[in-house]
Amino acid sequence: MAQVNFRMSEERLAFIDRAAAIRGVTRTEFVLRSSEAAAIETLNERPIIALDDEAWNAFVAALDAPVEPDPAVKERYARRPQWDR
């Protein structure tokens, strides 16, 4: 099992100990749960999307393909603005 050691001020340690006591867990358990929650949050902010070669090539082709304009959008842009009428 791996080990992690921290150096911190007595004030920080007391702060963590108070929070752990409120939760009814040990200092170690509190720090582990808190750091795991922060790690999950951080990793969820940047999802990883893995594509095989075929899917990657399809994705790149879709990005490179010319855009087909939507007829409704073209019609909307062709209208004179209401304030010019």
N, CA, C and O atoms as a printed pandas DataFrame, in Angstrom:
     atom_number atom_name residue_name chain_id  residue_number  x_coord  y_coord  z_coord
0              1         N          MET        A               1    0.845   -1.173    0.000
1              2        CA          MET        A               1    0.000    0.000    0.000
2              3         C          MET        A               1    0.891    1.237    0.000
3              4         O          MET        A               1    1.875    1.307    0.737
4              5         N          ALA        A               2    0.535    2.211   -0.836
5              6        CA          ALA        A               2    1.314    3.443   -0.937
6              7         C          ALA        A               2    1.044    4.346    0.255
7              8         O          ALA        A               2    0.035    4.217    0.949
8              9         N          GLN        A               3    1.971    5.255    0.467
9             10        CA          GLN        A               3    1.852    6.183    1.592
10            11         C          GLN        A               3    2.090    7.595    1.093
11            12         O          GLN        A               3    2.928    7.824    0.220
12            13         N          VAL        A               4    1.349    8.541    1.652
13            14        CA          VAL        A               4    1.508    9.958    1.343
14            15         C          VAL        A               4    1.739   10.692    2.656
15            16         O          VAL        A               4    1.032   10.467    3.639
16            17         N          ASN        A               5    2.722   11.558    2.662
17            18        CA          ASN        A               5    3.020   12.354    3.856
18            19         C          ASN        A               5    2.833   13.823    3.534
19            20         O          ASN        A               5    3.196   14.275    2.448
20            21         N          PHE        A               6    2.269   14.568    4.469
21            22        CA          PHE        A               6    2.034   15.995    4.295
22            23         C          PHE        A               6    2.774   16.778    5.367
23            24         O          PHE        A               6    2.926   16.325    6.502
24            25         N          ARG        A               7    3.222   17.944    4.989
25            26        CA          ARG        A               7    3.722   18.912    5.958
26            27         C          ARG        A               7    2.763   20.076    5.918
27            28         O          ARG        A               7    2.476   20.619    4.851
28            29         N          MET        A               8    2.266   20.462    7.078
29            30        CA          MET        A               8    1.343   21.589    7.154
30            31         C          MET        A               8    1.441   22.242    8.517
31            32         O          MET        A               8    1.990   21.687    9.469
32            33         N          SER        A               9    0.893   23.427    8.572
33            34        CA          SER        A               9    0.929   24.160    9.830
34            35         C          SER        A               9    0.001   23.492   10.849
35            36         O          SER        A               9   -0.901   22.734   10.492
36            37         N          GLU        A              10    0.244   23.789   12.096
37            38        CA          GLU        A              10   -0.609   23.267   13.167
38            39         C          GLU        A              10   -2.043   23.757   13.006
39            40         O          GLU        A              10   -2.994   23.044   13.326
40            41         N          GLU        A              11   -2.187   24.989   12.503
41            42        CA          GLU        A              11   -3.528   25.546   12.305
42            43         C          GLU        A              11   -4.309   24.750   11.258
43            44         O          GLU        A              11   -5.489   24.450   11.442
44            45         N          ARG        A              12   -3.643   24.420   10.172
45            46        CA          ARG        A              12   -4.312   23.637    9.124
46            47         C          ARG        A              12   -4.673   22.247    9.635
47            48         O          ARG        A              12   -5.760   21.736    9.369
48            49         N          LEU        A              13   -3.761   21.658   10.358
49            50        CA          LEU        A              13   -4.009   20.331   10.904
50            51         C          LEU        A              13   -5.201   20.349   11.856
51            52         O          LEU        A              13   -6.049   19.456   11.820
52            53         N          ALA        A              14   -5.258   21.367   12.701
53            54        CA          ALA        A              14   -6.383   21.491   13.631
54            55         C          ALA        A              14   -7.691   21.706   12.873
55            56         O          ALA        A              14   -8.734   21.187   13.272
56            57         N          PHE        A              15   -7.639   22.462   11.791
57            58        CA          PHE        A              15   -8.803   22.713   10.962
58            59         C          PHE        A              15   -9.331   21.403   10.367
59            60         O          PHE        A              15  -10.532   21.137   10.396
60            61         N          ILE        A              16   -8.425   20.596    9.832
61            62        CA          ILE        A              16   -8.799   19.297    9.261
62            63         C          ILE        A              16   -9.323   18.368   10.345
63            64         O          ILE        A              16  -10.312   17.665   10.137
64            65         N          ASP        A              17   -8.674   18.359   11.488
65            66        CA          ASP        A              17   -9.117   17.506   12.597
66            67         C          ASP        A              17  -10.528   17.878   13.058
67            68         O          ASP        A              17  -11.334   17.000   13.367
68            69         N          ARG        A              18  -10.825   19.182   13.104
69            70        CA          ARG        A              18  -12.185   19.607   13.491
70            71         C          ARG        A              18  -13.216   19.098   12.497
71            72         O          ARG        A              18  -14.270   18.594   12.884
72            73         N          ALA        A              19  -12.909   19.232   11.228
73            74        CA          ALA        A              19  -13.844   18.778   10.194
74            75         C          ALA        A              19  -14.020   17.264   10.253
75            76         O          ALA        A              19  -15.136   16.763   10.118
76            77         N          ALA        A              20  -12.928   16.539   10.453
77            78        CA          ALA        A              20  -13.012   15.079   10.553
78            79         C          ALA        A              20  -13.860   14.666   11.740
79            80         O          ALA        A              20  -14.650   13.726   11.645
80            81         N          ALA        A              21  -13.702   15.364   12.863
81            82        CA          ALA        A              21  -14.482   15.046   14.057
82            83         C          ALA        A              21  -15.970   15.278   13.817
83            84         O          ALA        A              21  -16.808   14.500   14.274
84            85         N          ILE        A              22  -16.293   16.349   13.100
85            86        CA          ILE        A              22  -17.700   16.623   12.789
86            87         C          ILE        A              22  -18.290   15.498   11.938
87            88         O          ILE        A              22  -19.442   15.106   12.123
88            89         N          ARG        A              23  -17.493   14.991   11.015
89            90        CA          ARG        A              23  -17.955   13.894   10.165
90            91         C          ARG        A              23  -17.887   12.541   10.868
91            92         O          ARG        A              23  -18.473   11.566   10.398
92            93         N          GLY        A              24  -17.190   12.482   11.965
93            94        CA          GLY        A              24  -17.070   11.231   12.702
94            95         C          GLY        A              24  -16.130   10.230   12.062
95            96         O          GLY        A              24  -16.339    9.020   12.150
96            97         N          VAL        A              25  -15.087   10.746   11.415
97            98        CA          VAL        A              25  -14.102    9.881   10.768
98            99         C          VAL        A              25  -12.701   10.291   11.219
99           100         O          VAL        A              25  -12.506   11.346   11.823
100          101         N          THR        A              26  -11.753    9.446   10.916
101          102        CA          THR        A              26  -10.370    9.774   11.258
102          103         C          THR        A              26   -9.846   10.854   10.318
103          104         O          THR        A              26  -10.425   11.122    9.265
104          105         N          ARG        A              27   -8.746   11.459   10.721
105          106        CA          ARG        A              27   -8.088   12.449    9.876
106          107         C          ARG        A              27   -7.759   11.846    8.508
107          108         O          ARG        A              27   -8.012   12.460    7.471
108          109         N          THR        A              28   -7.199   10.654    8.522
109          110        CA          THR        A              28   -6.816   10.004    7.272
110          111         C          THR        A              28   -8.029    9.782    6.383
111          112         O          THR        A              28   -7.992   10.085    5.190
112          113         N          GLU        A              29   -9.099    9.258    6.954
113          114        CA          GLU        A              29  -10.309    9.002    6.170
114          115         C          GLU        A              29  -10.884   10.309    5.620
115          116         O          GLU        A              29  -11.335   10.359    4.476
116          117         N          PHE        A              30  -10.868   11.347    6.424
117          118        CA          PHE        A              30  -11.373   12.644    5.966
118          119         C          PHE        A              30  -10.559   13.167    4.789
119          120         O          PHE        A              30  -11.121   13.612    3.788
120          121         N          VAL        A              31   -9.239   13.113    4.910
121          122        CA          VAL        A              31   -8.372   13.610    3.845
122          123         C          VAL        A              31   -8.540   12.759    2.590
123          124         O          VAL        A              31   -8.584   13.299    1.485
124          125         N          LEU        A              32   -8.636   11.444    2.741
125          126        CA          LEU        A              32   -8.822   10.578    1.580
126          127         C          LEU        A              32  -10.141   10.864    0.876
127          128         O          LEU        A              32  -10.171   11.020   -0.344
128          129         N          ARG        A              33  -11.224   10.933    1.629
129          130        CA          ARG        A              33  -12.533   11.203    1.016
130          131         C          ARG        A              33  -12.552   12.566    0.329
131          132         O          ARG        A              33  -13.073   12.704   -0.777
132          133         N          SER        A              34  -11.986   13.563    0.987
133          134        CA          SER        A              34  -11.981   14.908    0.421
134          135         C          SER        A              34  -11.150   14.969   -0.853
135          136         O          SER        A              34  -11.567   15.575   -1.840
136          137         N          SER        A              35   -9.992   14.352   -0.835
137          138        CA          SER        A              35   -9.137   14.395   -2.019
138          139         C          SER        A              35   -9.729   13.569   -3.152
139          140         O          SER        A              35   -9.600   13.946   -4.317
140          141         N          GLU        A              36  -10.378   12.445   -2.837
141          142        CA          GLU        A              36  -11.039   11.652   -3.880
142          143         C          GLU        A              36  -12.190   12.440   -4.504
143          144         O          GLU        A              36  -12.374   12.402   -5.721
144          145         N          ALA        A              37  -12.959   13.146   -3.695
145          146        CA          ALA        A              37  -14.063   13.951   -4.221
146          147         C          ALA        A              37  -13.528   15.051   -5.133
147          148         O          ALA        A              37  -14.102   15.312   -6.190
148          149         N          ALA        A              38  -12.438   15.696   -4.734
149          150        CA          ALA        A              38  -11.838   16.739   -5.563
150          151         C          ALA        A              38  -11.279   16.156   -6.857
151          152         O          ALA        A              38  -11.378   16.783   -7.912
152          153         N          ALA        A              39  -10.694   14.962   -6.784
153          154        CA          ALA        A              39  -10.153   14.321   -7.982
154          155         C          ALA        A              39  -11.272   13.967   -8.960
155          156         O          ALA        A              39  -11.133   14.188  -10.163
156          157         N          ILE        A              40  -12.371   13.425   -8.459
157          158        CA          ILE        A              40  -13.511   13.082   -9.315
158          159         C          ILE        A              40  -14.056   14.329   -9.990
159          160         O          ILE        A              40  -14.330   14.320  -11.190
160          161         N          GLU        A              41  -14.216   15.399   -9.225
161          162        CA          GLU        A              41  -14.729   16.649   -9.781
162          163         C          GLU        A              41  -13.811   17.175  -10.877
163          164         O          GLU        A              41  -14.275   17.599  -11.936
164          165         N          THR        A              42  -12.523   17.147  -10.622
165          166        CA          THR        A              42  -11.552   17.633  -11.600
166          167         C          THR        A              42  -11.568   16.791  -12.861
167          168         O          THR        A              42  -11.570   17.334  -13.966
168          169         N          LEU        A              43  -11.579   15.473  -12.717
169          170        CA          LEU        A              43  -11.580   14.596  -13.881
170          171         C          LEU        A              43  -12.869   14.712  -14.678
171          172         O          LEU        A              43  -12.850   14.585  -15.902
172          173         N          ASN        A              44  -13.983   14.949  -14.006
173          174        CA          ASN        A              44  -15.257   15.098  -14.710
174          175         C          ASN        A              44  -15.353   16.405  -15.480
175          176         O          ASN        A              44  -16.174   16.533  -16.388
176          177         N          GLU        A              45  -14.523   17.369  -15.124
177          178        CA          GLU        A              45  -14.504   18.634  -15.860
178          179         C          GLU        A              45  -13.918   18.467  -17.251
179          180         O          GLU        A              45  -14.213   19.253  -18.151
180          181         N          ARG        A              46  -13.108   17.467  -17.428
181          182        CA          ARG        A              46  -12.445   17.226  -18.708
182          183         C          ARG        A              46  -12.637   15.780  -19.130
183          184         O          ARG        A              46  -11.749   14.947  -18.945
184          185         N          PRO        A              47  -13.795   15.487  -19.696
185          186        CA          PRO        A              47  -14.008   14.099  -20.104
186          187         C          PRO        A              47  -13.058   13.700  -21.235
187          188         O          PRO        A              47  -12.680   14.519  -22.073
188          189         N          ILE        A              48  -12.694   12.456  -21.232
189          190        CA          ILE        A              48  -11.821   11.915  -22.266
190          191         C          ILE        A              48  -12.685   11.120  -23.227
191          192         O          ILE        A              48  -13.452   10.246  -22.823
192          193         N          ILE        A              49  -12.549   11.436  -24.491
193          194        CA          ILE        A              49  -13.289   10.719  -25.515
194          195         C          ILE        A              49  -12.266    9.933  -26.326
195          196         O          ILE        A              49  -11.385   10.514  -26.960
196          197         N          ALA        A              50  -12.386    8.632  -26.302
197          198        CA          ALA        A              50  -11.451    7.775  -27.033
198          199         C          ALA        A              50  -12.136    7.264  -28.293
199          200         O          ALA        A              50  -13.252    6.747  -28.242
200          201         N          LEU        A              51  -11.458    7.415  -29.417
201          202        CA          LEU        A              51  -11.994    6.955  -30.692
202          203         C          LEU        A              51  -11.009    5.990  -31.338
203          204         O          LEU        A              51   -9.796    6.189  -31.280
204          205         N          ASP        A              52  -11.546    4.952  -31.950
205          206        CA          ASP        A              52  -10.668    4.089  -32.737
206          207         C          ASP        A              52  -10.375    4.796  -34.060
207          208         O          ASP        A              52  -10.934    5.858  -34.333
208          209         N          ASP        A              53   -9.507    4.216  -34.874
209          210        CA          ASP        A              53   -9.087    4.881  -36.113
210          211         C          ASP        A              53  -10.264    5.187  -37.036
211          212         O          ASP        A              53  -10.325    6.264  -37.628
212          213         N          GLU        A              54  -11.180    4.264  -37.157
213          214        CA          GLU        A              54  -12.328    4.463  -38.049
214          215         C          GLU        A              54  -13.206    5.623  -37.568
215          216         O          GLU        A              54  -13.612    6.471  -38.362
216          217         N          ALA        A              55  -13.492    5.653  -36.270
217          218        CA          ALA        A              55  -14.318    6.722  -35.724
218          219         C          ALA        A              55  -13.592    8.066  -35.809
219          220         O          ALA        A              55  -14.212    9.091  -36.094
220          221         N          TRP        A              56  -12.278    8.063  -35.563
221          222        CA          TRP        A              56  -11.501    9.306  -35.656
222          223         C          TRP        A              56  -11.551    9.853  -37.079
223          224         O          TRP        A              56  -11.765   11.048  -37.283
224          225         N          ASN        A              57  -11.351    8.972  -38.064
225          226        CA          ASN        A              57  -11.380    9.409  -39.461
226          227         C          ASN        A              57  -12.755    9.957  -39.841
227          228         O          ASN        A              57  -12.847   10.939  -40.578
228          229         N          ALA        A              58  -13.816    9.335  -39.348
229          230        CA          ALA        A              58  -15.171    9.827  -39.611
230          231         C          ALA        A              58  -15.374   11.192  -38.960
231          232         O          ALA        A              58  -15.997   12.074  -39.551
232          233         N          PHE        A              59  -14.859   11.370  -37.761
233          234        CA          PHE        A              59  -14.964   12.644  -37.051
234          235         C          PHE        A              59  -14.243   13.745  -37.820
235          236         O          PHE        A              59  -14.796   14.826  -38.020
236          237         N          VAL        A              60  -13.017   13.479  -38.252
237          238        CA          VAL        A              60  -12.243   14.467  -38.998
238          239         C          VAL        A              60  -12.926   14.778  -40.325
239          240         O          VAL        A              60  -12.963   15.934  -40.746
240          241         N          ALA        A              61  -13.461   13.765  -40.982
241          242        CA          ALA        A              61  -14.164   13.990  -42.250
242          243         C          ALA        A              61  -15.384   14.880  -42.043
243          244         O          ALA        A              61  -15.669   15.749  -42.868
244          245         N          ALA        A              62  -16.097   14.670  -40.958
245          246        CA          ALA        A              62  -17.263   15.508  -40.666
246          247         C          ALA        A              62  -16.844   16.950  -40.415
247          248         O          ALA        A              62  -17.543   17.875  -40.831
248          249         N          LEU        A              63  -15.717   17.156  -39.743
249          250        CA          LEU        A              63  -15.233   18.515  -39.510
250          251         C          LEU        A              63  -14.797   19.188  -40.810
251          252         O          LEU        A              63  -14.992   20.389  -40.999
252          253         N          ASP        A              64  -14.207   18.398  -41.698
253          254        CA          ASP        A              64  -13.690   18.949  -42.956
254          255         C          ASP        A              64  -14.764   19.123  -44.023
255          256         O          ASP        A              64  -14.549   19.848  -44.995
256          257         N          ALA        A              65  -15.907   18.477  -43.863
257          258        CA          ALA        A              65  -16.957   18.531  -44.883
258          259         C          ALA        A              65  -17.553   19.932  -44.957
259          260         O          ALA        A              65  -17.690   20.609  -43.938
260          261         N          PRO        A              66  -17.907   20.365  -46.167
261          262        CA          PRO        A              66  -18.541   21.685  -46.272
262          263         C          PRO        A              66  -19.903   21.682  -45.589
263          264         O          PRO        A              66  -20.597   20.666  -45.539
264          265         N          VAL        A              67  -20.253   22.827  -45.077
265          266        CA          VAL        A              67  -21.520   22.970  -44.373
266          267         C          VAL        A              67  -22.627   23.196  -45.395
267          268         O          VAL        A              67  -22.499   24.035  -46.286
268          269         N          GLU        A              68  -23.694   22.454  -45.263
269          270        CA          GLU        A              68  -24.865   22.653  -46.109
270          271         C          GLU        A              68  -25.782   23.640  -45.397
271          272         O          GLU        A              68  -26.310   23.333  -44.328
272          273         N          PRO        A              69  -25.976   24.817  -45.975
273          274        CA          PRO        A              69  -26.814   25.792  -45.284
274          275         C          PRO        A              69  -28.271   25.336  -45.204
275          276         O          PRO        A              69  -28.812   24.738  -46.134
276          277         N          ASP        A              70  -28.865   25.633  -44.093
277          278        CA          ASP        A              70  -30.270   25.307  -43.865
278          279         C          ASP        A              70  -31.114   26.316  -44.643
279          280         O          ASP        A              70  -30.916   27.520  -44.478
280          281         N          PRO        A              71  -32.048   25.868  -45.486
281          282        CA          PRO        A              71  -32.862   26.803  -46.269
282          283         C          PRO        A              71  -33.618   27.806  -45.398
283          284         O          PRO        A              71  -33.764   28.966  -45.783
284          285         N          ALA        A              72  -34.094   27.381  -44.248
285          286        CA          ALA        A              72  -34.826   28.292  -43.358
286          287         C          ALA        A              72  -33.904   29.391  -42.841
287          288         O          ALA        A              72  -34.323   30.539  -42.698
288          289         N          VAL        A              73  -32.676   29.047  -42.567
289          290        CA          VAL        A              73  -31.721   30.045  -42.088
290          291         C          VAL        A              73  -31.382   31.022  -43.212
291          292         O          VAL        A              73  -31.305   32.229  -42.986
292          293         N          LYS        A              74  -31.181   30.505  -44.413
293          294        CA          LYS        A              74  -30.893   31.377  -45.555
294          295         C          LYS        A              74  -32.043   32.353  -45.788
295          296         O          LYS        A              74  -31.821   33.531  -46.070
296          297         N          GLU        A              75  -33.267   31.856  -45.669
297          298        CA          GLU        A              75  -34.440   32.703  -45.853
298          299         C          GLU        A              75  -34.482   33.799  -44.782
299          300         O          GLU        A              75  -34.773   34.957  -45.082
300          301         N          ARG        A              76  -34.198   33.435  -43.564
301          302        CA          ARG        A              76  -34.232   34.399  -42.463
302          303         C          ARG        A              76  -33.204   35.505  -42.696
303          304         O          ARG        A              76  -33.504   36.677  -42.469
304          305         N          TYR        A              77  -32.005   35.155  -43.144
305          306        CA          TYR        A              77  -30.970   36.155  -43.379
306          307         C          TYR        A              77  -31.282   37.025  -44.589
307          308         O          TYR        A              77  -30.803   38.156  -44.673
308          309         N          ALA        A              78  -32.078   36.515  -45.527
309          310        CA          ALA        A              78  -32.430   37.284  -46.720
310          311         C          ALA        A              78  -33.474   38.359  -46.413
311          312         O          ALA        A              78  -33.594   39.314  -47.181
312          313         N          ARG        A              79  -34.218   38.242  -45.341
313          314        CA          ARG        A              79  -35.240   39.226  -44.981
314          315         C          ARG        A              79  -34.605   40.526  -44.515
315          316         O          ARG        A              79  -33.521   40.539  -43.931
316          317         N          ARG        A              80  -35.302   41.606  -44.786
317          318        CA          ARG        A              80  -34.864   42.895  -44.248
318          319         C          ARG        A              80  -35.172   42.926  -42.765
319          320         O          ARG        A              80  -36.214   42.419  -42.351
320          321         N          PRO        A              81  -34.306   43.499  -41.956
321          322        CA          PRO        A              81  -34.583   43.584  -40.517
322          323         C          PRO        A              81  -35.829   44.424  -40.272
323          324         O          PRO        A              81  -36.168   45.310  -41.057
324          325         N          GLN        A              82  -36.488   44.131  -39.188
325          326        CA          GLN        A              82  -37.724   44.806  -38.849
326          327         C          GLN        A              82  -37.539   46.319  -38.724
327          328         O          GLN        A              82  -38.434   47.082  -39.087
328          329         N          TRP        A              83  -36.395   46.755  -38.218
329          330        CA          TRP        A              83  -36.155   48.182  -38.014
330          331         C          TRP        A              83  -35.887   48.924  -39.343
331          332         O          TRP        A              83  -35.904   50.154  -39.377
332          333         N          ASP        A              84  -35.640   48.174  -40.433
333          334        CA          ASP        A              84  -35.428   48.795  -41.745
334          335         C          ASP        A              84  -36.712   48.833  -42.552
335          336         O          ASP        A              84  -36.701   49.345  -43.671
336          337         N          ARG        A              85  -37.801   48.324  -42.045
337          338        CA          ARG        A              85  -39.047   48.279  -42.816
338          339         C          ARG        A              85  -39.795   49.565  -42.701
339          340         O          ARG        A              85  -40.869   49.709  -43.285
